[in-house]
Tab-separated table of C-alpha atoms and ligand atoms in Angstrom:
chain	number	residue	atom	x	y	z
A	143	UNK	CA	-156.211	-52.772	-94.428
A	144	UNK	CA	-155.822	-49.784	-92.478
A	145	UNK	CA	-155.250	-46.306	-94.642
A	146	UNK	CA	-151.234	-46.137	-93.821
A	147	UNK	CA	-151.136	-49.502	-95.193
A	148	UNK	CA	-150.640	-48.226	-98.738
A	149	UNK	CA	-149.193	-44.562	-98.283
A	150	UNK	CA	-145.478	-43.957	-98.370
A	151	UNK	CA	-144.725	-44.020	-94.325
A	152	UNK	CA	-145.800	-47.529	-94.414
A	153	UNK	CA	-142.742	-48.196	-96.611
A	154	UNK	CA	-139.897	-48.905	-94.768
A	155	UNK	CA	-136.553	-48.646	-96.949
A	156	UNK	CA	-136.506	-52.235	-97.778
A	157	UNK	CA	-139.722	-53.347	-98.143
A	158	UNK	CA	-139.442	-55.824	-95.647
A	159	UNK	CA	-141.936	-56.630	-93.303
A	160	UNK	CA	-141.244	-59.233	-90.603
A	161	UNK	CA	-143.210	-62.526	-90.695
A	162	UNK	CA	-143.071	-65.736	-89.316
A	163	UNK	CA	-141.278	-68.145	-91.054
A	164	UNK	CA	-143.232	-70.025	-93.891
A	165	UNK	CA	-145.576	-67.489	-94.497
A	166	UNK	CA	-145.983	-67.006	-98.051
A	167	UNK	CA	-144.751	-63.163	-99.202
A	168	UNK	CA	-146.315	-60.957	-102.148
A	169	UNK	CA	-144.447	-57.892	-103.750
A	170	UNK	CA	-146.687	-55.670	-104.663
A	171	UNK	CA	-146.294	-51.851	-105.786
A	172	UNK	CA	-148.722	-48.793	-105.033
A	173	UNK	CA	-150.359	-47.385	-107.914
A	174	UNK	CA	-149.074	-43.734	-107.042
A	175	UNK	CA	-147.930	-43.271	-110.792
A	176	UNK	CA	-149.741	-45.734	-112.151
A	177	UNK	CA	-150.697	-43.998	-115.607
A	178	UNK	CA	-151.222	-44.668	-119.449
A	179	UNK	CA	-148.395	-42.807	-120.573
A	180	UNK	CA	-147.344	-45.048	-123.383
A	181	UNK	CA	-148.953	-48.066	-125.696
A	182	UNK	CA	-146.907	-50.866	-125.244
A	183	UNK	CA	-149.539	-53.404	-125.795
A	184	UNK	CA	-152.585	-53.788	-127.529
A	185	UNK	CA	-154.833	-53.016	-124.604
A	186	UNK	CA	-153.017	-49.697	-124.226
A	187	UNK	CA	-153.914	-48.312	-127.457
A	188	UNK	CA	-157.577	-48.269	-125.674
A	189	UNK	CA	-159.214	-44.345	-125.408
A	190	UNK	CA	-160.933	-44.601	-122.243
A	191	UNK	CA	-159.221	-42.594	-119.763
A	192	UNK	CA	-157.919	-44.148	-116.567
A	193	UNK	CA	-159.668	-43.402	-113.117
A	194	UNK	CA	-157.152	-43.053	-110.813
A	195	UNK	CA	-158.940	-42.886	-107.710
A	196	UNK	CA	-160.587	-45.823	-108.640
A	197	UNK	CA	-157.541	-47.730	-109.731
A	198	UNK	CA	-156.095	-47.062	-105.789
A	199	UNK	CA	-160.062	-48.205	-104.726
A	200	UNK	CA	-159.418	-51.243	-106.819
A	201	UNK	CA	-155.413	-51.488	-105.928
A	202	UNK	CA	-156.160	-51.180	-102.407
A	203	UNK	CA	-158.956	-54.095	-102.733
A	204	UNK	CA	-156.693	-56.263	-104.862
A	205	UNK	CA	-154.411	-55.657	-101.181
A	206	UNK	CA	-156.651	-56.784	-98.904
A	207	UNK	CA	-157.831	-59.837	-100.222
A	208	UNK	CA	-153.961	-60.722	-100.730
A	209	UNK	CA	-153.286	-59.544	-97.293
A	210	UNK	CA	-155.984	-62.423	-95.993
A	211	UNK	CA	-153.431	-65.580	-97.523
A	212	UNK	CA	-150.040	-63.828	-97.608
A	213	UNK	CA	-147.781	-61.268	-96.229
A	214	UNK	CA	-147.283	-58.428	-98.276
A	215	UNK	CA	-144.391	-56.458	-99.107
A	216	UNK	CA	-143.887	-53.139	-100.707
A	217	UNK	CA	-141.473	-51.294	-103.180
A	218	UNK	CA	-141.600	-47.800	-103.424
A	219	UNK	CA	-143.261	-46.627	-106.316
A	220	UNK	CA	-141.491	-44.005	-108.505
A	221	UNK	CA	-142.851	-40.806	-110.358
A	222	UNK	CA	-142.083	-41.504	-113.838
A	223	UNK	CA	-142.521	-45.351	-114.191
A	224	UNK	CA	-146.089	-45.984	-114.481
A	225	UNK	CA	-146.048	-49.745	-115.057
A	226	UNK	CA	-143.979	-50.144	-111.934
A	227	UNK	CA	-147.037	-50.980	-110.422
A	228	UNK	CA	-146.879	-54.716	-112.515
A	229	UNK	CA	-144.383	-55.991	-109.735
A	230	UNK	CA	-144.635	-59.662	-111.543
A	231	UNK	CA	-142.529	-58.267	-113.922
A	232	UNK	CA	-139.754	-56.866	-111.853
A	233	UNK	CA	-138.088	-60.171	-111.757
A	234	UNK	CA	-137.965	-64.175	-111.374
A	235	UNK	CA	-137.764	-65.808	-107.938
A	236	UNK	CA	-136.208	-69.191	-107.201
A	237	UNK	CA	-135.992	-69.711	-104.143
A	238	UNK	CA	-133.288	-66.737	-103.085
A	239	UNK	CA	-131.923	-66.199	-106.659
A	240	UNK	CA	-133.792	-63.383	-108.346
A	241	UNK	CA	-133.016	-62.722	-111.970
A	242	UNK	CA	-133.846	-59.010	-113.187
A	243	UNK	CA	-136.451	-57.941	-115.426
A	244	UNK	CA	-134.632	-56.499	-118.383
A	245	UNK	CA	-137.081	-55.102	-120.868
A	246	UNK	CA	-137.634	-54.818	-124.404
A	247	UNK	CA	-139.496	-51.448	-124.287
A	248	UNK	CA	-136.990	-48.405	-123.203
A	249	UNK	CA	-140.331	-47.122	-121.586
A	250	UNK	CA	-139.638	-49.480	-118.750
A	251	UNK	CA	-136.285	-49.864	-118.359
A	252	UNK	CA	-135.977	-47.312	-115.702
A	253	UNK	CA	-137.471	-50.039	-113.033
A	254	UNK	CA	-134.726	-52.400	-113.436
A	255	UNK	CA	-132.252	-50.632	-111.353
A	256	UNK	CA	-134.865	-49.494	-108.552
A	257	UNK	CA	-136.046	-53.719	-108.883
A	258	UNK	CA	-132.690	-54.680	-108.827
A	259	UNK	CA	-131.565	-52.640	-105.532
A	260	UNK	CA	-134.768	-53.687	-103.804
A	261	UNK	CA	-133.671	-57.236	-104.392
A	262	UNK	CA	-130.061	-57.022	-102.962
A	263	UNK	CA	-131.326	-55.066	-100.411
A	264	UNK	CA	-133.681	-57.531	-99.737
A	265	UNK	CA	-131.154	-60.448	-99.077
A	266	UNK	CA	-131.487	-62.225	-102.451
A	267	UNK	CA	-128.957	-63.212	-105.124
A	268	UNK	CA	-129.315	-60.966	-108.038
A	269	UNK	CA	-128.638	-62.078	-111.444
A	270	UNK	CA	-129.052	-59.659	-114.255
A	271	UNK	CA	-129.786	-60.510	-117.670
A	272	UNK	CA	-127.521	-59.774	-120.480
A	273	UNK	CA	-127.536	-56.179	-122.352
A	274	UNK	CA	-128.681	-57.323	-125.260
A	275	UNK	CA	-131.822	-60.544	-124.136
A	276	UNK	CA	-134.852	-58.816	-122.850
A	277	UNK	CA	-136.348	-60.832	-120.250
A	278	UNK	CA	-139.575	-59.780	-118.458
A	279	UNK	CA	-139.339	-61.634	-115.293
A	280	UNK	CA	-142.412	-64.101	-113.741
A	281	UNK	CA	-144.565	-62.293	-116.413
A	282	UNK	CA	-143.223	-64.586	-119.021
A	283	UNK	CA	-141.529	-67.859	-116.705
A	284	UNK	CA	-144.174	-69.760	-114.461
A	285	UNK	CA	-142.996	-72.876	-112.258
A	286	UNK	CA	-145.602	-75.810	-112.621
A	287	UNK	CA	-144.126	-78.769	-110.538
A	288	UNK	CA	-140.078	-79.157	-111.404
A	289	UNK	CA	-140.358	-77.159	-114.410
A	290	UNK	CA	-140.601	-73.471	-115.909
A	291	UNK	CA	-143.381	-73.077	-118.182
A	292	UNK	CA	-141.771	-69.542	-120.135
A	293	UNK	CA	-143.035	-67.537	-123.312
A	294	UNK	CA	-141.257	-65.566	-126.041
A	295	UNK	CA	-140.861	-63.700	-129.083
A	296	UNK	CA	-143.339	-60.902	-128.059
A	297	UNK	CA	-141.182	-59.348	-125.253
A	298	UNK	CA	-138.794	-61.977	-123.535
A	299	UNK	CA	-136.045	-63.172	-125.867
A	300	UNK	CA	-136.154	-67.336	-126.028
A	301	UNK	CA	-132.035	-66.528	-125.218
A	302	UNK	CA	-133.115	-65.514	-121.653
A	303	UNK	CA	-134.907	-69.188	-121.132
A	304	UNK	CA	-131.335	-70.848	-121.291
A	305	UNK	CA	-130.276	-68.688	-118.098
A	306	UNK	CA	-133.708	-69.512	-116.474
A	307	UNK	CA	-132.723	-72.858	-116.364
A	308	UNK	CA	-129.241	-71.709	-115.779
A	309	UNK	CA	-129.949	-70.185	-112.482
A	310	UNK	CA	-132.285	-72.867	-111.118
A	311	UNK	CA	-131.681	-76.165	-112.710
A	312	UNK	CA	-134.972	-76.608	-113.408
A	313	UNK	CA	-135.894	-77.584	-117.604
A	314	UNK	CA	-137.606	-74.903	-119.079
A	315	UNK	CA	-140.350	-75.548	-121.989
A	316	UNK	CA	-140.691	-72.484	-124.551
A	317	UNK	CA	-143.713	-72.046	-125.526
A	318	UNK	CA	-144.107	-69.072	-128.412
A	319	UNK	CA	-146.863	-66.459	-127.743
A	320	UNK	CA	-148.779	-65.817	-131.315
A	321	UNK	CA	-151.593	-63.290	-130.003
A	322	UNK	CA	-150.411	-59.877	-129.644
A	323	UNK	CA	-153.087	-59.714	-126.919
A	324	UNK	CA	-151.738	-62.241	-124.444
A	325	UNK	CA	-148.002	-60.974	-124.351
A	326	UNK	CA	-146.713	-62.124	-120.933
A	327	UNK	CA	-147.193	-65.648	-120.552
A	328	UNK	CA	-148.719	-65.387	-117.564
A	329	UNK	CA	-151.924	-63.464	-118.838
A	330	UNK	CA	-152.885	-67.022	-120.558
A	331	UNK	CA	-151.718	-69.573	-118.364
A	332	UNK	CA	-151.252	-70.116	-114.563
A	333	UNK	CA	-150.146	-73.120	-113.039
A	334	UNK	CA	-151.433	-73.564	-109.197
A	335	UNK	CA	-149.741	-74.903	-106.459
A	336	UNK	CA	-151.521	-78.447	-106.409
A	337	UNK	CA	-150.427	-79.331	-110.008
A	338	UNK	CA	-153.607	-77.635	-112.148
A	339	UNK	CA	-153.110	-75.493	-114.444
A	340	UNK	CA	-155.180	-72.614	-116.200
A	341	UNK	CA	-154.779	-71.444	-119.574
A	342	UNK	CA	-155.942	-70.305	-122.963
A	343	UNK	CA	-155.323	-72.685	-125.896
A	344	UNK	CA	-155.811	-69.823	-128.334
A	345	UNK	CA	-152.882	-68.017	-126.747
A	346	UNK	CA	-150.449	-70.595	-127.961
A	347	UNK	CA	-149.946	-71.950	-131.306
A	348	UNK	CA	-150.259	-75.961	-132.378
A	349	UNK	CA	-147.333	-76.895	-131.224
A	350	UNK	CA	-147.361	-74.686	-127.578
A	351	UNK	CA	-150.637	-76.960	-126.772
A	352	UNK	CA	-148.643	-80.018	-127.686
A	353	UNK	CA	-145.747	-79.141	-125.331
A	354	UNK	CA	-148.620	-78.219	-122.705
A	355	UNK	CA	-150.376	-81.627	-123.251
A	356	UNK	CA	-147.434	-83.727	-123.162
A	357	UNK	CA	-146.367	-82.109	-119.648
A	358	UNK	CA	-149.898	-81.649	-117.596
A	359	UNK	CA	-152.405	-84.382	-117.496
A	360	UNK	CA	-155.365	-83.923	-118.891
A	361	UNK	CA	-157.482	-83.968	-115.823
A	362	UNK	CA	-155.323	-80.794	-114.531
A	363	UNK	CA	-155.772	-78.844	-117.693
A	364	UNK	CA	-158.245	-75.642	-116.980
A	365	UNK	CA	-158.647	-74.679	-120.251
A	366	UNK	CA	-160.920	-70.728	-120.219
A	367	UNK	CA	-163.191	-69.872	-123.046
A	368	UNK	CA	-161.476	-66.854	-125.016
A	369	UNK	CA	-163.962	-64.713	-123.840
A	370	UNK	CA	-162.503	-65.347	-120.405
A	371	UNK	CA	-159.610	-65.286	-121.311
A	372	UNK	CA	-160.145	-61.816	-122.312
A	373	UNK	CA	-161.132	-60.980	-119.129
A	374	UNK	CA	-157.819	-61.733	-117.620
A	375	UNK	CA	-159.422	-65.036	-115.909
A	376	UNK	CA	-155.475	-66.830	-116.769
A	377	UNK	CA	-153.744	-63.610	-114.770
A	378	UNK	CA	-154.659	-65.250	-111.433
A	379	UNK	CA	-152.974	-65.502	-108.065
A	380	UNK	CA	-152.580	-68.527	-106.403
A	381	UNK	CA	-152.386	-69.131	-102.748
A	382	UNK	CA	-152.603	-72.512	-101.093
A	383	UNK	CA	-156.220	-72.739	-101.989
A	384	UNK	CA	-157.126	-69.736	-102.799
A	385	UNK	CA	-157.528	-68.168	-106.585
A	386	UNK	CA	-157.781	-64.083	-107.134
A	387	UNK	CA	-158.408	-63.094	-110.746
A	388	UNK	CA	-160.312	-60.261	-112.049
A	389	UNK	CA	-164.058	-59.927	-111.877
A	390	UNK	CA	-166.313	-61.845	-114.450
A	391	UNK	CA	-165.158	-65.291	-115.164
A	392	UNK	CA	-167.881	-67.684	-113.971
A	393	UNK	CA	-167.420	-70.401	-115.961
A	394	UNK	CA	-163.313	-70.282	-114.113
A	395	UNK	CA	-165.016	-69.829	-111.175
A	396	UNK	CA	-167.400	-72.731	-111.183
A	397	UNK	CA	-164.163	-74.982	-112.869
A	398	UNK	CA	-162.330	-74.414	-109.655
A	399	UNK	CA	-164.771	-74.341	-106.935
A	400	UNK	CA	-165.482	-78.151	-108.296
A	401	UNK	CA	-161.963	-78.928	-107.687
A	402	UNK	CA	-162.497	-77.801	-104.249
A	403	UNK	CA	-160.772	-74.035	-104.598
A	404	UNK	CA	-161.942	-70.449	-103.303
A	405	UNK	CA	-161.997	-67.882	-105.595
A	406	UNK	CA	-161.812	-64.144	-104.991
A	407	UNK	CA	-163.012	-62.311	-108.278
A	408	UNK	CA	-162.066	-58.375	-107.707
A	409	UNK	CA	-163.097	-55.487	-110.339
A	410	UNK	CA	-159.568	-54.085	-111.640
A	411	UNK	CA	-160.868	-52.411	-114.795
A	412	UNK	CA	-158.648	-49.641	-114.720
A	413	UNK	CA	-155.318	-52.548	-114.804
A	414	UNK	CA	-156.898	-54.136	-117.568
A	415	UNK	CA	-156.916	-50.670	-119.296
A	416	UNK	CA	-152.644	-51.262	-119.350
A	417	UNK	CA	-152.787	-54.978	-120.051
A	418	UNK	CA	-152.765	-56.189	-116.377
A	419	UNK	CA	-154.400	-57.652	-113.885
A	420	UNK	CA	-154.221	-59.403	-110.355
A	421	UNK	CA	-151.303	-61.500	-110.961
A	422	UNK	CA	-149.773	-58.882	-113.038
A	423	UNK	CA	-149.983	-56.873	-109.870
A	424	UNK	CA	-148.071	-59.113	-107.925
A	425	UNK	CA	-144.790	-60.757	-107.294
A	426	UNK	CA	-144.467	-64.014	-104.856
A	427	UNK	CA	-140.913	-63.662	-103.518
A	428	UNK	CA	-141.725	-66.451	-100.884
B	582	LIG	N1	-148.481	-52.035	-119.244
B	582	LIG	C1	-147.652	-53.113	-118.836
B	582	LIG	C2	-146.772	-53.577	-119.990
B	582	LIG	O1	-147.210	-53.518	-121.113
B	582	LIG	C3	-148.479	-54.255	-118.315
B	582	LIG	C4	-147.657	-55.352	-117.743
B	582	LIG	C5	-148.473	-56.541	-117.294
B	582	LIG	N2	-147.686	-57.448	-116.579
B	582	LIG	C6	-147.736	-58.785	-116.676
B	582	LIG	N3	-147.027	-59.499	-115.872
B	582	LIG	N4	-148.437	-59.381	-117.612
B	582	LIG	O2	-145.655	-53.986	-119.825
C-alpha cells in the first residue's frame, strides 16, 4: 500500500473505488480517532494505554494483506467516534440491502447516520432498525450457507433477528451470548465461504452448541481452545481461501492449513485493547 492509501485525499466522497465486476469489496475505516474513550466491554476496562502510531502500523498492515484478496473501500473516519474504526458493525449486507447498525451504547450512536449516508450514497437499500431494537450489524448476524447465524442479549436485541430474516428471507438461528467477553457474535464464531465454520463452544451456552450442531456437520466444526479464543482466533476474515485473524493462534492455524486454507496471522494488539480485531475491522459489502 502506498502512504496516500490510508490518508484522507485517498477518500473520495463515497468511498467507492472502481473494480471489476466480481471482485470481492471490504469496508474498512482509518484509525484516525481510533481511541479508548469509553468501556463498553470488558476488554475496555483494560489500563494499558493505546499506541496509536502503532495501531495505524498495525491498521495499515491489517490493509495490505486485505488489499492482496479484495478491493477495499473507505469511509471517512470522524473525530469523536472512536469505534468507527469497527466497520463490521456499521451494518448488515445482503446482497444490496444494508440494514443499519443501531446501537445499544449512546457512545456509538453517532456512526449510524454517517454509516447510513455512506450506504445510500453507495447505491444500496437502506433499512434502519427500529428506535427502540438495538442491532449491531454483521458483528452479531453471520451468513453460513442459506442461513444467518445471529447473537443476542448482550448488545443486539433478539427483536432485530425477525427483520434480519425480514429483509433477506433467509431463517435466522439465535443463538444467546453468555460470556460478557465474546459480545458480538462474530468474536466466537465465523463461518467461511466453503461451509466450515470456526467457533468457541464456551461462548455459547448448552443449548447455542445444540442449535450449532444440528445445523453444521461435524466434520466442518472448527472448534478453538478458549485460550484462542481469547486471542480473537474466531474474529477472522474470510476470503476465498484465505483466513486473516490476529497473531498467535497456532493450533487455528494448523486446523485450517490441513483443510487446505492460507492463513495470514497479523499483530493488532492495540484493537484487541477495545474488544476488536481483524474481522471487527472490516465490513464485506461485496
Ligand atoms: N469497542 C467496540 C465496541 O465495544 C469494539 C467493537 C468490535 N466489533 C465487532 N464487530 N466485534 O463496540
Amino acid at each position: 500500500m502506498t502512504k496516500s492509501a490510508t490518508s484522507k485525499s485517498a477518500i473520495n466522497p463515497v468511498g467507492i473505488t472502481p473494480l471489476s465486476h466480481g471482485t470481492p469489496k471490504i469496508l474498512m475505516c482509518p484509525p484516525d480517532y481510533f481511541a479508548l474513550e469509553y468501556a463498553i466491554n470488558p476488554w475496555m476496562e483494560n489500563t494499558a494505554p493505546l499506541d496509536r502510531d502503532l495501531a495505524r502500523r498495525q491498521w495499515d498492515t491489517l490493509y495490505q494483506a486485505i488489499s492482496q484478496e479484495a478491493g477495499v473501500l473507505v469511509i471517512e473516519p470522524v473525530e469523536g467516534l472512536p469505534d468507527l474504526v469497527f466497520t463490521a458493525n456499521a451494518a448488515f449486507i445482503y446482497g444490496q440491502e444494508a440494514i443499519i447498525a443501531h446501537y445499544k451504547h449512546p457512545e456509538r450512536r453517532g456512526e449510524e447516520p454517517h454509516c447510513a449516508q455512506w450506504f445510500k450514497a453507495s447505491g444500496f437499500n437502506v433499512t434502519l432498525p427500529p428506535n427502540d431494537i438495538f442491532f449491531e450489524g454483521a458483528g452479531d448476524a453471520l451468513i453460513w450457507q442459506d442461513r444467518i447465524f445471529a447473537g443476542y442479549k448482550t448488545r443486539t436485541d433478539i427483536r432485530s433477528h425477525t427483520l434480519l430474516s425480514e429483509v433477506t428471507g433467509l431463517p435466522v438461528l439465535s443463538l444467546e451470548l453468555i460470556n460478557p467477553n465474546f459480545y458480538h457474535i462474530d468474536v466466537c464464531l465465523c463461518p467461511l465461504e466453503d461451509g466450515h465454520f470456526i467457533y468457541s463452544p464456551e461462548a455459547f451456552n448448552e443449548y447455542g452448541n445444540l442449535v450449532i450442531e444440528a445445523n453444521v456437520p461435524e466434520r466442518k466444526r472448527i472448534a478453538v481452545s478458549p485460550e484462542e479464543a481469547a486471542q480473537f482466533a474466531c474474529n477472522a476474515i474470510n476470503i476465498g481461501r484465505r483466513v486473516i485473524f490476529n497473531q498467535g493462534s497456532n493450533r487455528l492455524s494448523e486446523a485450517l492449513f490441513e483443510r487446505g486454507f492460507n492463513v495470514t496471522q497479523i499483530d493488532l494488539s492495540e484493537f484487541l485493547k477495545s474488544g476488536g480485531s481483524a474481522k471487527c475491522l472490516s465490513l464485506r459489502v461485496a
